[in-house]
JSON list of C-alpha atoms in Angstrom, two decimals:
[
{"chain": "D", "resi": 1, "resn": "UNK", "atom": "CA", "xyz": [116.66, 130.98, 89.61]},
{"chain": "D", "resi": 2, "resn": "UNK", "atom": "CA", "xyz": [113.08, 130.83, 88.32]},
{"chain": "D", "resi": 3, "resn": "UNK", "atom": "CA", "xyz": [110.47, 128.53, 89.83]},
{"chain": "D", "resi": 4, "resn": "UNK", "atom": "CA", "xyz": [110.68, 126.27, 86.79]},
{"chain": "D", "resi": 5, "resn": "UNK", "atom": "CA", "xyz": [114.45, 126.09, 87.12]},
{"chain": "D", "resi": 6, "resn": "UNK", "atom": "CA", "xyz": [114.09, 125.22, 90.81]},
{"chain": "D", "resi": 7, "resn": "UNK", "atom": "CA", "xyz": [111.67, 122.43, 89.91]},
{"chain": "D", "resi": 8, "resn": "UNK", "atom": "CA", "xyz": [113.95, 121.06, 87.20]},
{"chain": "D", "resi": 9, "resn": "UNK", "atom": "CA", "xyz": [117.02, 121.10, 89.45]},
{"chain": "D", "resi": 10, "resn": "UNK", "atom": "CA", "xyz": [115.35, 119.46, 92.44]},
{"chain": "D", "resi": 11, "resn": "UNK", "atom": "CA", "xyz": [113.59, 116.89, 90.25]},
{"chain": "D", "resi": 12, "resn": "UNK", "atom": "CA", "xyz": [116.90, 115.96, 88.62]},
{"chain": "D", "resi": 13, "resn": "UNK", "atom": "CA", "xyz": [118.65, 115.56, 91.99]},
{"chain": "D", "resi": 14, "resn": "UNK", "atom": "CA", "xyz": [115.87, 113.39, 93.42]},
{"chain": "D", "resi": 15, "resn": "UNK", "atom": "CA", "xyz": [115.63, 111.15, 90.38]},
{"chain": "D", "resi": 16, "resn": "UNK", "atom": "CA", "xyz": [119.40, 110.65, 90.34]},
{"chain": "D", "resi": 17, "resn": "UNK", "atom": "CA", "xyz": [119.27, 109.75, 94.04]},
{"chain": "D", "resi": 18, "resn": "UNK", "atom": "CA", "xyz": [116.44, 107.28, 93.42]},
{"chain": "D", "resi": 19, "resn": "UNK", "atom": "CA", "xyz": [118.22, 105.75, 90.44]},
{"chain": "D", "resi": 20, "resn": "UNK", "atom": "CA", "xyz": [121.23, 104.89, 92.61]},
{"chain": "D", "resi": 21, "resn": "UNK", "atom": "CA", "xyz": [119.27, 102.82, 95.14]},
{"chain": "D", "resi": 22, "resn": "UNK", "atom": "CA", "xyz": [120.25, 99.16, 95.03]},
{"chain": "D", "resi": 23, "resn": "UNK", "atom": "CA", "xyz": [117.72, 96.67, 93.65]},
{"chain": "D", "resi": 24, "resn": "UNK", "atom": "CA", "xyz": [117.83, 94.81, 96.98]},
{"chain": "D", "resi": 25, "resn": "UNK", "atom": "CA", "xyz": [116.93, 97.93, 98.95]},
{"chain": "D", "resi": 26, "resn": "UNK", "atom": "CA", "xyz": [114.29, 98.96, 96.44]},
{"chain": "D", "resi": 27, "resn": "UNK", "atom": "CA", "xyz": [112.57, 95.58, 96.58]},
{"chain": "D", "resi": 28, "resn": "UNK", "atom": "CA", "xyz": [112.65, 95.31, 100.38]},
{"chain": "D", "resi": 29, "resn": "UNK", "atom": "CA", "xyz": [111.46, 98.90, 100.84]},
{"chain": "D", "resi": 30, "resn": "UNK", "atom": "CA", "xyz": [108.67, 98.36, 98.31]},
{"chain": "D", "resi": 31, "resn": "UNK", "atom": "CA", "xyz": [107.39, 95.36, 100.28]},
{"chain": "D", "resi": 32, "resn": "UNK", "atom": "CA", "xyz": [107.40, 97.39, 103.49]},
{"chain": "D", "resi": 33, "resn": "UNK", "atom": "CA", "xyz": [105.59, 100.28, 101.82]},
{"chain": "D", "resi": 34, "resn": "UNK", "atom": "CA", "xyz": [102.89, 98.05, 100.34]},
{"chain": "D", "resi": 35, "resn": "UNK", "atom": "CA", "xyz": [102.36, 96.34, 103.70]},
{"chain": "D", "resi": 36, "resn": "UNK", "atom": "CA", "xyz": [101.75, 99.75, 105.28]},
{"chain": "D", "resi": 37, "resn": "UNK", "atom": "CA", "xyz": [99.34, 100.64, 102.48]},
{"chain": "D", "resi": 38, "resn": "UNK", "atom": "CA", "xyz": [97.33, 97.42, 102.87]},
{"chain": "D", "resi": 39, "resn": "UNK", "atom": "CA", "xyz": [96.79, 98.24, 106.55]},
{"chain": "D", "resi": 40, "resn": "UNK", "atom": "CA", "xyz": [95.14, 101.59, 105.79]},
{"chain": "D", "resi": 41, "resn": "UNK", "atom": "CA", "xyz": [91.41, 102.14, 105.90]},
{"chain": "D", "resi": 42, "resn": "UNK", "atom": "CA", "xyz": [91.64, 103.99, 102.57]},
{"chain": "D", "resi": 43, "resn": "UNK", "atom": "CA", "xyz": [92.94, 100.86, 100.85]},
{"chain": "D", "resi": 44, "resn": "UNK", "atom": "CA", "xyz": [90.71, 98.38, 102.63]},
{"chain": "D", "resi": 45, "resn": "UNK", "atom": "CA", "xyz": [87.53, 100.31, 101.82]},
{"chain": "D", "resi": 46, "resn": "UNK", "atom": "CA", "xyz": [88.45, 101.19, 98.24]},
{"chain": "D", "resi": 47, "resn": "UNK", "atom": "CA", "xyz": [86.47, 99.46, 95.50]},
{"chain": "D", "resi": 48, "resn": "UNK", "atom": "CA", "xyz": [88.24, 101.18, 92.59]},
{"chain": "D", "resi": 49, "resn": "UNK", "atom": "CA", "xyz": [91.99, 101.83, 92.77]},
{"chain": "D", "resi": 50, "resn": "UNK", "atom": "CA", "xyz": [93.88, 104.04, 90.31]},
{"chain": "D", "resi": 51, "resn": "UNK", "atom": "CA", "xyz": [97.57, 103.12, 90.40]},
{"chain": "D", "resi": 52, "resn": "UNK", "atom": "CA", "xyz": [100.29, 102.84, 87.76]},
{"chain": "D", "resi": 53, "resn": "UNK", "atom": "CA", "xyz": [102.72, 100.32, 86.33]},
{"chain": "D", "resi": 54, "resn": "UNK", "atom": "CA", "xyz": [105.94, 101.30, 88.07]},
{"chain": "D", "resi": 55, "resn": "UNK", "atom": "CA", "xyz": [109.29, 101.77, 86.36]},
{"chain": "D", "resi": 56, "resn": "UNK", "atom": "CA", "xyz": [112.45, 100.04, 87.56]},
{"chain": "D", "resi": 57, "resn": "UNK", "atom": "CA", "xyz": [113.48, 103.04, 89.69]},
{"chain": "D", "resi": 58, "resn": "UNK", "atom": "CA", "xyz": [110.16, 103.56, 91.48]},
{"chain": "D", "resi": 59, "resn": "UNK", "atom": "CA", "xyz": [108.53, 101.80, 94.40]},
{"chain": "D", "resi": 60, "resn": "UNK", "atom": "CA", "xyz": [107.53, 98.49, 92.84]},
{"chain": "D", "resi": 61, "resn": "UNK", "atom": "CA", "xyz": [103.76, 98.32, 92.37]},
{"chain": "D", "resi": 62, "resn": "UNK", "atom": "CA", "xyz": [103.20, 95.08, 90.45]},
{"chain": "D", "resi": 63, "resn": "UNK", "atom": "CA", "xyz": [102.44, 93.41, 93.79]},
{"chain": "D", "resi": 64, "resn": "UNK", "atom": "CA", "xyz": [99.84, 96.07, 94.51]},
{"chain": "D", "resi": 65, "resn": "UNK", "atom": "CA", "xyz": [98.14, 95.64, 91.14]},
{"chain": "D", "resi": 66, "resn": "UNK", "atom": "CA", "xyz": [98.04, 91.86, 91.55]},
{"chain": "D", "resi": 67, "resn": "UNK", "atom": "CA", "xyz": [96.81, 92.07, 95.14]},
{"chain": "D", "resi": 68, "resn": "UNK", "atom": "CA", "xyz": [93.99, 94.44, 94.17]},
{"chain": "D", "resi": 69, "resn": "UNK", "atom": "CA", "xyz": [92.87, 92.13, 91.37]},
{"chain": "D", "resi": 70, "resn": "UNK", "atom": "CA", "xyz": [93.01, 89.12, 93.70]},
{"chain": "D", "resi": 71, "resn": "UNK", "atom": "CA", "xyz": [90.82, 90.95, 96.22]},
{"chain": "D", "resi": 72, "resn": "UNK", "atom": "CA", "xyz": [88.30, 91.75, 93.50]},
{"chain": "D", "resi": 73, "resn": "UNK", "atom": "CA", "xyz": [88.99, 95.46, 93.47]},
{"chain": "D", "resi": 74, "resn": "UNK", "atom": "CA", "xyz": [88.58, 97.35, 90.23]},
{"chain": "D", "resi": 75, "resn": "UNK", "atom": "CA", "xyz": [92.01, 98.48, 89.02]},
{"chain": "D", "resi": 76, "resn": "UNK", "atom": "CA", "xyz": [92.85, 101.23, 86.56]},
{"chain": "D", "resi": 77, "resn": "UNK", "atom": "CA", "xyz": [96.09, 102.76, 85.35]},
{"chain": "D", "resi": 78, "resn": "UNK", "atom": "CA", "xyz": [96.94, 105.90, 83.35]},
{"chain": "D", "resi": 79, "resn": "UNK", "atom": "CA", "xyz": [96.45, 105.89, 79.60]},
{"chain": "D", "resi": 80, "resn": "UNK", "atom": "CA", "xyz": [97.90, 108.88, 77.75]},
{"chain": "D", "resi": 81, "resn": "UNK", "atom": "CA", "xyz": [95.45, 110.38, 75.27]},
{"chain": "D", "resi": 82, "resn": "UNK", "atom": "CA", "xyz": [97.25, 113.60, 74.40]},
{"chain": "D", "resi": 83, "resn": "UNK", "atom": "CA", "xyz": [99.93, 116.04, 75.48]},
{"chain": "D", "resi": 84, "resn": "UNK", "atom": "CA", "xyz": [99.52, 116.37, 79.25]},
{"chain": "D", "resi": 85, "resn": "UNK", "atom": "CA", "xyz": [96.22, 114.48, 79.15]},
{"chain": "D", "resi": 86, "resn": "UNK", "atom": "CA", "xyz": [95.35, 111.03, 80.45]},
{"chain": "D", "resi": 87, "resn": "UNK", "atom": "CA", "xyz": [92.40, 108.85, 81.42]},
{"chain": "D", "resi": 88, "resn": "UNK", "atom": "CA", "xyz": [92.03, 105.99, 83.87]},
{"chain": "D", "resi": 89, "resn": "UNK", "atom": "CA", "xyz": [91.89, 102.74, 81.90]},
{"chain": "D", "resi": 90, "resn": "UNK", "atom": "CA", "xyz": [90.68, 99.52, 83.52]},
{"chain": "D", "resi": 91, "resn": "UNK", "atom": "CA", "xyz": [93.28, 96.79, 83.97]},
{"chain": "D", "resi": 92, "resn": "UNK", "atom": "CA", "xyz": [92.15, 93.16, 84.06]},
{"chain": "D", "resi": 93, "resn": "UNK", "atom": "CA", "xyz": [95.56, 91.48, 84.16]},
{"chain": "D", "resi": 94, "resn": "UNK", "atom": "CA", "xyz": [99.23, 92.45, 84.21]},
{"chain": "D", "resi": 95, "resn": "UNK", "atom": "CA", "xyz": [99.53, 90.46, 80.98]},
{"chain": "D", "resi": 96, "resn": "UNK", "atom": "CA", "xyz": [97.77, 93.36, 79.25]},
{"chain": "D", "resi": 97, "resn": "UNK", "atom": "CA", "xyz": [100.73, 95.67, 79.86]},
{"chain": "D", "resi": 98, "resn": "UNK", "atom": "CA", "xyz": [103.32, 96.52, 77.24]},
{"chain": "D", "resi": 99, "resn": "UNK", "atom": "CA", "xyz": [106.26, 98.89, 77.22]},
{"chain": "D", "resi": 100, "resn": "UNK", "atom": "CA", "xyz": [105.36, 102.11, 75.45]},
{"chain": "D", "resi": 101, "resn": "UNK", "atom": "CA", "xyz": [106.77, 105.63, 75.21]},
{"chain": "D", "resi": 102, "resn": "UNK", "atom": "CA", "xyz": [109.63, 106.56, 77.55]},
{"chain": "D", "resi": 103, "resn": "UNK", "atom": "CA", "xyz": [109.87, 102.91, 78.68]},
{"chain": "D", "resi": 104, "resn": "UNK", "atom": "CA", "xyz": [106.60, 103.18, 80.61]},
{"chain": "D", "resi": 105, "resn": "UNK", "atom": "CA", "xyz": [104.30, 100.18, 80.70]},
{"chain": "D", "resi": 106, "resn": "UNK", "atom": "CA", "xyz": [100.70, 100.84, 79.73]},
{"chain": "D", "resi": 107, "resn": "UNK", "atom": "CA", "xyz": [97.76, 98.97, 78.27]},
{"chain": "D", "resi": 108, "resn": "UNK", "atom": "CA", "xyz": [98.24, 97.52, 74.82]},
{"chain": "D", "resi": 109, "resn": "UNK", "atom": "CA", "xyz": [96.98, 99.74, 72.07]},
{"chain": "D", "resi": 110, "resn": "UNK", "atom": "CA", "xyz": [93.42, 99.07, 71.10]},
{"chain": "D", "resi": 111, "resn": "UNK", "atom": "CA", "xyz": [90.04, 99.51, 72.71]},
{"chain": "D", "resi": 112, "resn": "UNK", "atom": "CA", "xyz": [90.30, 100.45, 76.38]},
{"chain": "D", "resi": 113, "resn": "UNK", "atom": "CA", "xyz": [87.63, 100.68, 79.06]},
{"chain": "D", "resi": 114, "resn": "UNK", "atom": "CA", "xyz": [87.75, 104.16, 80.59]},
{"chain": "D", "resi": 115, "resn": "UNK", "atom": "CA", "xyz": [86.86, 104.46, 84.28]},
{"chain": "D", "resi": 116, "resn": "UNK", "atom": "CA", "xyz": [85.01, 107.65, 85.22]},
{"chain": "D", "resi": 117, "resn": "UNK", "atom": "CA", "xyz": [86.99, 109.83, 87.68]},
{"chain": "D", "resi": 118, "resn": "UNK", "atom": "CA", "xyz": [84.09, 109.99, 90.15]},
{"chain": "D", "resi": 119, "resn": "UNK", "atom": "CA", "xyz": [84.16, 106.19, 90.49]},
{"chain": "D", "resi": 120, "resn": "UNK", "atom": "CA", "xyz": [87.75, 106.12, 91.80]},
{"chain": "D", "resi": 121, "resn": "UNK", "atom": "CA", "xyz": [88.13, 105.67, 95.57]},
{"chain": "D", "resi": 122, "resn": "UNK", "atom": "CA", "xyz": [91.92, 105.63, 95.89]},
{"chain": "D", "resi": 123, "resn": "UNK", "atom": "CA", "xyz": [94.65, 107.04, 93.68]},
{"chain": "D", "resi": 124, "resn": "UNK", "atom": "CA", "xyz": [98.35, 106.24, 94.04]},
{"chain": "D", "resi": 125, "resn": "UNK", "atom": "CA", "xyz": [100.15, 109.41, 93.00]},
{"chain": "D", "resi": 126, "resn": "UNK", "atom": "CA", "xyz": [103.70, 109.24, 91.61]},
{"chain": "D", "resi": 127, "resn": "UNK", "atom": "CA", "xyz": [106.23, 112.03, 92.03]},
{"chain": "D", "resi": 128, "resn": "UNK", "atom": "CA", "xyz": [109.86, 112.96, 92.39]},
{"chain": "D", "resi": 129, "resn": "UNK", "atom": "CA", "xyz": [109.49, 114.50, 95.83]},
{"chain": "D", "resi": 130, "resn": "UNK", "atom": "CA", "xyz": [106.94, 115.41, 98.49]},
{"chain": "D", "resi": 131, "resn": "UNK", "atom": "CA", "xyz": [106.76, 117.35, 101.74]},
{"chain": "D", "resi": 132, "resn": "UNK", "atom": "CA", "xyz": [105.12, 116.17, 104.95]},
{"chain": "D", "resi": 133, "resn": "UNK", "atom": "CA", "xyz": [102.30, 118.63, 104.22]},
{"chain": "D", "resi": 134, "resn": "UNK", "atom": "CA", "xyz": [101.60, 116.83, 100.92]},
{"chain": "D", "resi": 135, "resn": "UNK", "atom": "CA", "xyz": [103.18, 119.27, 98.47]},
{"chain": "D", "resi": 136, "resn": "UNK", "atom": "CA", "xyz": [104.24, 117.37, 95.35]},
{"chain": "D", "resi": 137, "resn": "UNK", "atom": "CA", "xyz": [107.05, 117.81, 92.88]},
{"chain": "D", "resi": 138, "resn": "UNK", "atom": "CA", "xyz": [105.87, 115.86, 89.85]},
{"chain": "D", "resi": 139, "resn": "UNK", "atom": "CA", "xyz": [107.80, 114.27, 87.04]},
{"chain": "D", "resi": 140, "resn": "UNK", "atom": "CA", "xyz": [107.38, 117.19, 84.67]},
{"chain": "D", "resi": 141, "resn": "UNK", "atom": "CA", "xyz": [104.54, 116.16, 82.37]},
{"chain": "D", "resi": 142, "resn": "UNK", "atom": "CA", "xyz": [101.67, 117.80, 84.24]},
{"chain": "D", "resi": 143, "resn": "UNK", "atom": "CA", "xyz": [99.40, 114.80, 83.74]},
{"chain": "D", "resi": 144, "resn": "UNK", "atom": "CA", "xyz": [98.44, 114.33, 87.39]},
{"chain": "D", "resi": 145, "resn": "UNK", "atom": "CA", "xyz": [98.09, 118.07, 88.07]},
{"chain": "D", "resi": 146, "resn": "UNK", "atom": "CA", "xyz": [95.45, 118.15, 85.34]},
{"chain": "D", "resi": 147, "resn": "UNK", "atom": "CA", "xyz": [93.75, 114.87, 86.28]},
{"chain": "D", "resi": 148, "resn": "UNK", "atom": "CA", "xyz": [93.63, 114.89, 90.08]},
{"chain": "D", "resi": 149, "resn": "UNK", "atom": "CA", "xyz": [91.08, 117.74, 90.36]},
{"chain": "D", "resi": 150, "resn": "UNK", "atom": "CA", "xyz": [88.60, 115.48, 88.54]},
{"chain": "D", "resi": 151, "resn": "UNK", "atom": "CA", "xyz": [88.74, 112.91, 91.36]},
{"chain": "D", "resi": 152, "resn": "UNK", "atom": "CA", "xyz": [85.96, 114.14, 93.61]},
{"chain": "D", "resi": 153, "resn": "UNK", "atom": "CA", "xyz": [86.16, 111.46, 96.30]},
{"chain": "D", "resi": 154, "resn": "UNK", "atom": "CA", "xyz": [89.45, 109.62, 95.93]},
{"chain": "D", "resi": 155, "resn": "UNK", "atom": "CA", "xyz": [92.05, 109.48, 98.69]},
{"chain": "D", "resi": 156, "resn": "UNK", "atom": "CA", "xyz": [95.42, 110.58, 97.30]},
{"chain": "D", "resi": 157, "resn": "UNK", "atom": "CA", "xyz": [98.35, 108.53, 98.55]},
{"chain": "D", "resi": 158, "resn": "UNK", "atom": "CA", "xyz": [102.00, 108.74, 97.52]},
{"chain": "D", "resi": 159, "resn": "UNK", "atom": "CA", "xyz": [104.15, 105.62, 97.85]},
{"chain": "D", "resi": 160, "resn": "UNK", "atom": "CA", "xyz": [107.79, 106.73, 97.84]},
{"chain": "D", "resi": 161, "resn": "UNK", "atom": "CA", "xyz": [111.17, 106.00, 99.36]},
{"chain": "D", "resi": 162, "resn": "UNK", "atom": "CA", "xyz": [111.83, 107.99, 102.51]},
{"chain": "D", "resi": 163, "resn": "UNK", "atom": "CA", "xyz": [114.60, 110.01, 100.91]},
{"chain": "D", "resi": 164, "resn": "UNK", "atom": "CA", "xyz": [112.05, 111.55, 98.56]},
{"chain": "D", "resi": 165, "resn": "UNK", "atom": "CA", "xyz": [110.34, 113.32, 101.47]},
{"chain": "D", "resi": 166, "resn": "UNK", "atom": "CA", "xyz": [111.77, 116.83, 101.39]},
{"chain": "D", "resi": 167, "resn": "UNK", "atom": "CA", "xyz": [111.69, 119.87, 103.67]},
{"chain": "D", "resi": 168, "resn": "UNK", "atom": "CA", "xyz": [110.28, 121.86, 100.76]},
{"chain": "D", "resi": 169, "resn": "UNK", "atom": "CA", "xyz": [109.44, 121.58, 97.08]},
{"chain": "D", "resi": 170, "resn": "UNK", "atom": "CA", "xyz": [108.68, 124.46, 94.69]},
{"chain": "D", "resi": 171, "resn": "UNK", "atom": "CA", "xyz": [104.94, 124.75, 94.05]},
{"chain": "D", "resi": 172, "resn": "UNK", "atom": "CA", "xyz": [102.77, 126.68, 91.61]},
{"chain": "D", "resi": 173, "resn": "UNK", "atom": "CA", "xyz": [99.07, 127.46, 92.13]},
{"chain": "D", "resi": 174, "resn": "UNK", "atom": "CA", "xyz": [97.95, 124.61, 89.87]},
{"chain": "D", "resi": 175, "resn": "UNK", "atom": "CA", "xyz": [100.20, 121.99, 91.50]},
{"chain": "D", "resi": 176, "resn": "UNK", "atom": "CA", "xyz": [98.29, 119.30, 93.37]},
{"chain": "D", "resi": 177, "resn": "UNK", "atom": "CA", "xyz": [98.77, 117.97, 96.91]},
{"chain": "D", "resi": 178, "resn": "UNK", "atom": "CA", "xyz": [98.38, 114.45, 98.30]},
{"chain": "D", "resi": 179, "resn": "UNK", "atom": "CA", "xyz": [96.50, 113.38, 101.43]},
{"chain": "D", "resi": 180, "resn": "UNK", "atom": "CA", "xyz": [99.07, 110.98, 102.79]},
{"chain": "D", "resi": 181, "resn": "UNK", "atom": "CA", "xyz": [102.54, 109.61, 102.13]},
{"chain": "D", "resi": 182, "resn": "UNK", "atom": "CA", "xyz": [103.82, 106.13, 102.88]},
{"chain": "D", "resi": 183, "resn": "UNK", "atom": "CA", "xyz": [107.52, 105.28, 102.91]},
{"chain": "D", "resi": 184, "resn": "UNK", "atom": "CA", "xyz": [109.48, 102.27, 104.14]},
{"chain": "D", "resi": 185, "resn": "UNK", "atom": "CA", "xyz": [109.97, 104.11, 107.45]},
{"chain": "D", "resi": 186, "resn": "UNK", "atom": "CA", "xyz": [106.73, 105.96, 108.18]},
{"chain": "D", "resi": 187, "resn": "UNK", "atom": "CA", "xyz": [103.17, 106.84, 107.24]},
{"chain": "D", "resi": 188, "resn": "UNK", "atom": "CA", "xyz": [102.38, 110.55, 107.07]},
{"chain": "D", "resi": 189, "resn": "UNK", "atom": "CA", "xyz": [98.95, 112.13, 107.34]},
{"chain": "D", "resi": 190, "resn": "UNK", "atom": "CA", "xyz": [99.52, 115.29, 105.33]},
{"chain": "D", "resi": 191, "resn": "UNK", "atom": "CA", "xyz": [96.41, 117.01, 106.71]},
{"chain": "D", "resi": 192, "resn": "UNK", "atom": "CA", "xyz": [97.90, 116.76, 110.18]},
{"chain": "D", "resi": 193, "resn": "UNK", "atom": "CA", "xyz": [101.11, 118.47, 109.09]},
{"chain": "D", "resi": 194, "resn": "UNK", "atom": "CA", "xyz": [101.59, 122.20, 109.32]},
{"chain": "D", "resi": 195, "resn": "UNK", "atom": "CA", "xyz": [100.38, 123.91, 106.17]},
{"chain": "D", "resi": 196, "resn": "UNK", "atom": "CA", "xyz": [103.28, 125.32, 104.15]},
{"chain": "D", "resi": 197, "resn": "UNK", "atom": "CA", "xyz": [103.92, 129.03, 104.12]},
{"chain": "D", "resi": 198, "resn": "UNK", "atom": "CA", "xyz": [103.02, 130.64, 100.76]},
{"chain": "D", "resi": 199, "resn": "UNK", "atom": "CA", "xyz": [104.01, 128.17, 98.08]},
{"chain": "D", "resi": 200, "resn": "UNK", "atom": "CA", "xyz": [106.76, 130.17, 96.50]},
{"chain": "D", "resi": 201, "resn": "UNK", "atom": "CA", "xyz": [109.42, 127.50, 96.22]},
{"chain": "D", "resi": 202, "resn": "UNK", "atom": "CA", "xyz": [111.58, 129.21, 98.86]}
]
């Protein structure tokens, strides 16, 4: 099995698992995850937060977006500008969101205010699966693998359900890592974890 085939198979399994979580569990776990996030120094000190409008299956982030806006933090979310390419677009209110391609909520079409990558302090990174060392199996589009290297000072945090934390995920040289992972059960400092042996997708 090729590395790409390994990625596709593991991604499919994890997304199917996530899809079968009950709404009650998903909502309760999301609240626990956000509470853990709010307690972190990375969140408390962040002035500009790059998150995303979550889908039904993901950890629910509408509460995070609203909380950031209430605290006076600058909030931005992904805006697709081309195949595999995105920018961080400033969000003033959840009312600005509309359902776009693939059922993903984004800013309404029109003029957007782009936030420079170097201004972002904290980025919430989505993904299908992660390891305790911060290796990430993305959702297949490559958007974050291309964008994350532009964030020169941002803390990278993944907010996921605990079942998405895997013993291993297949990685390629360009695939990006996260700094920490927060689930409903634990908070993981990925820098404190043992570095993975050569990222070959074993």
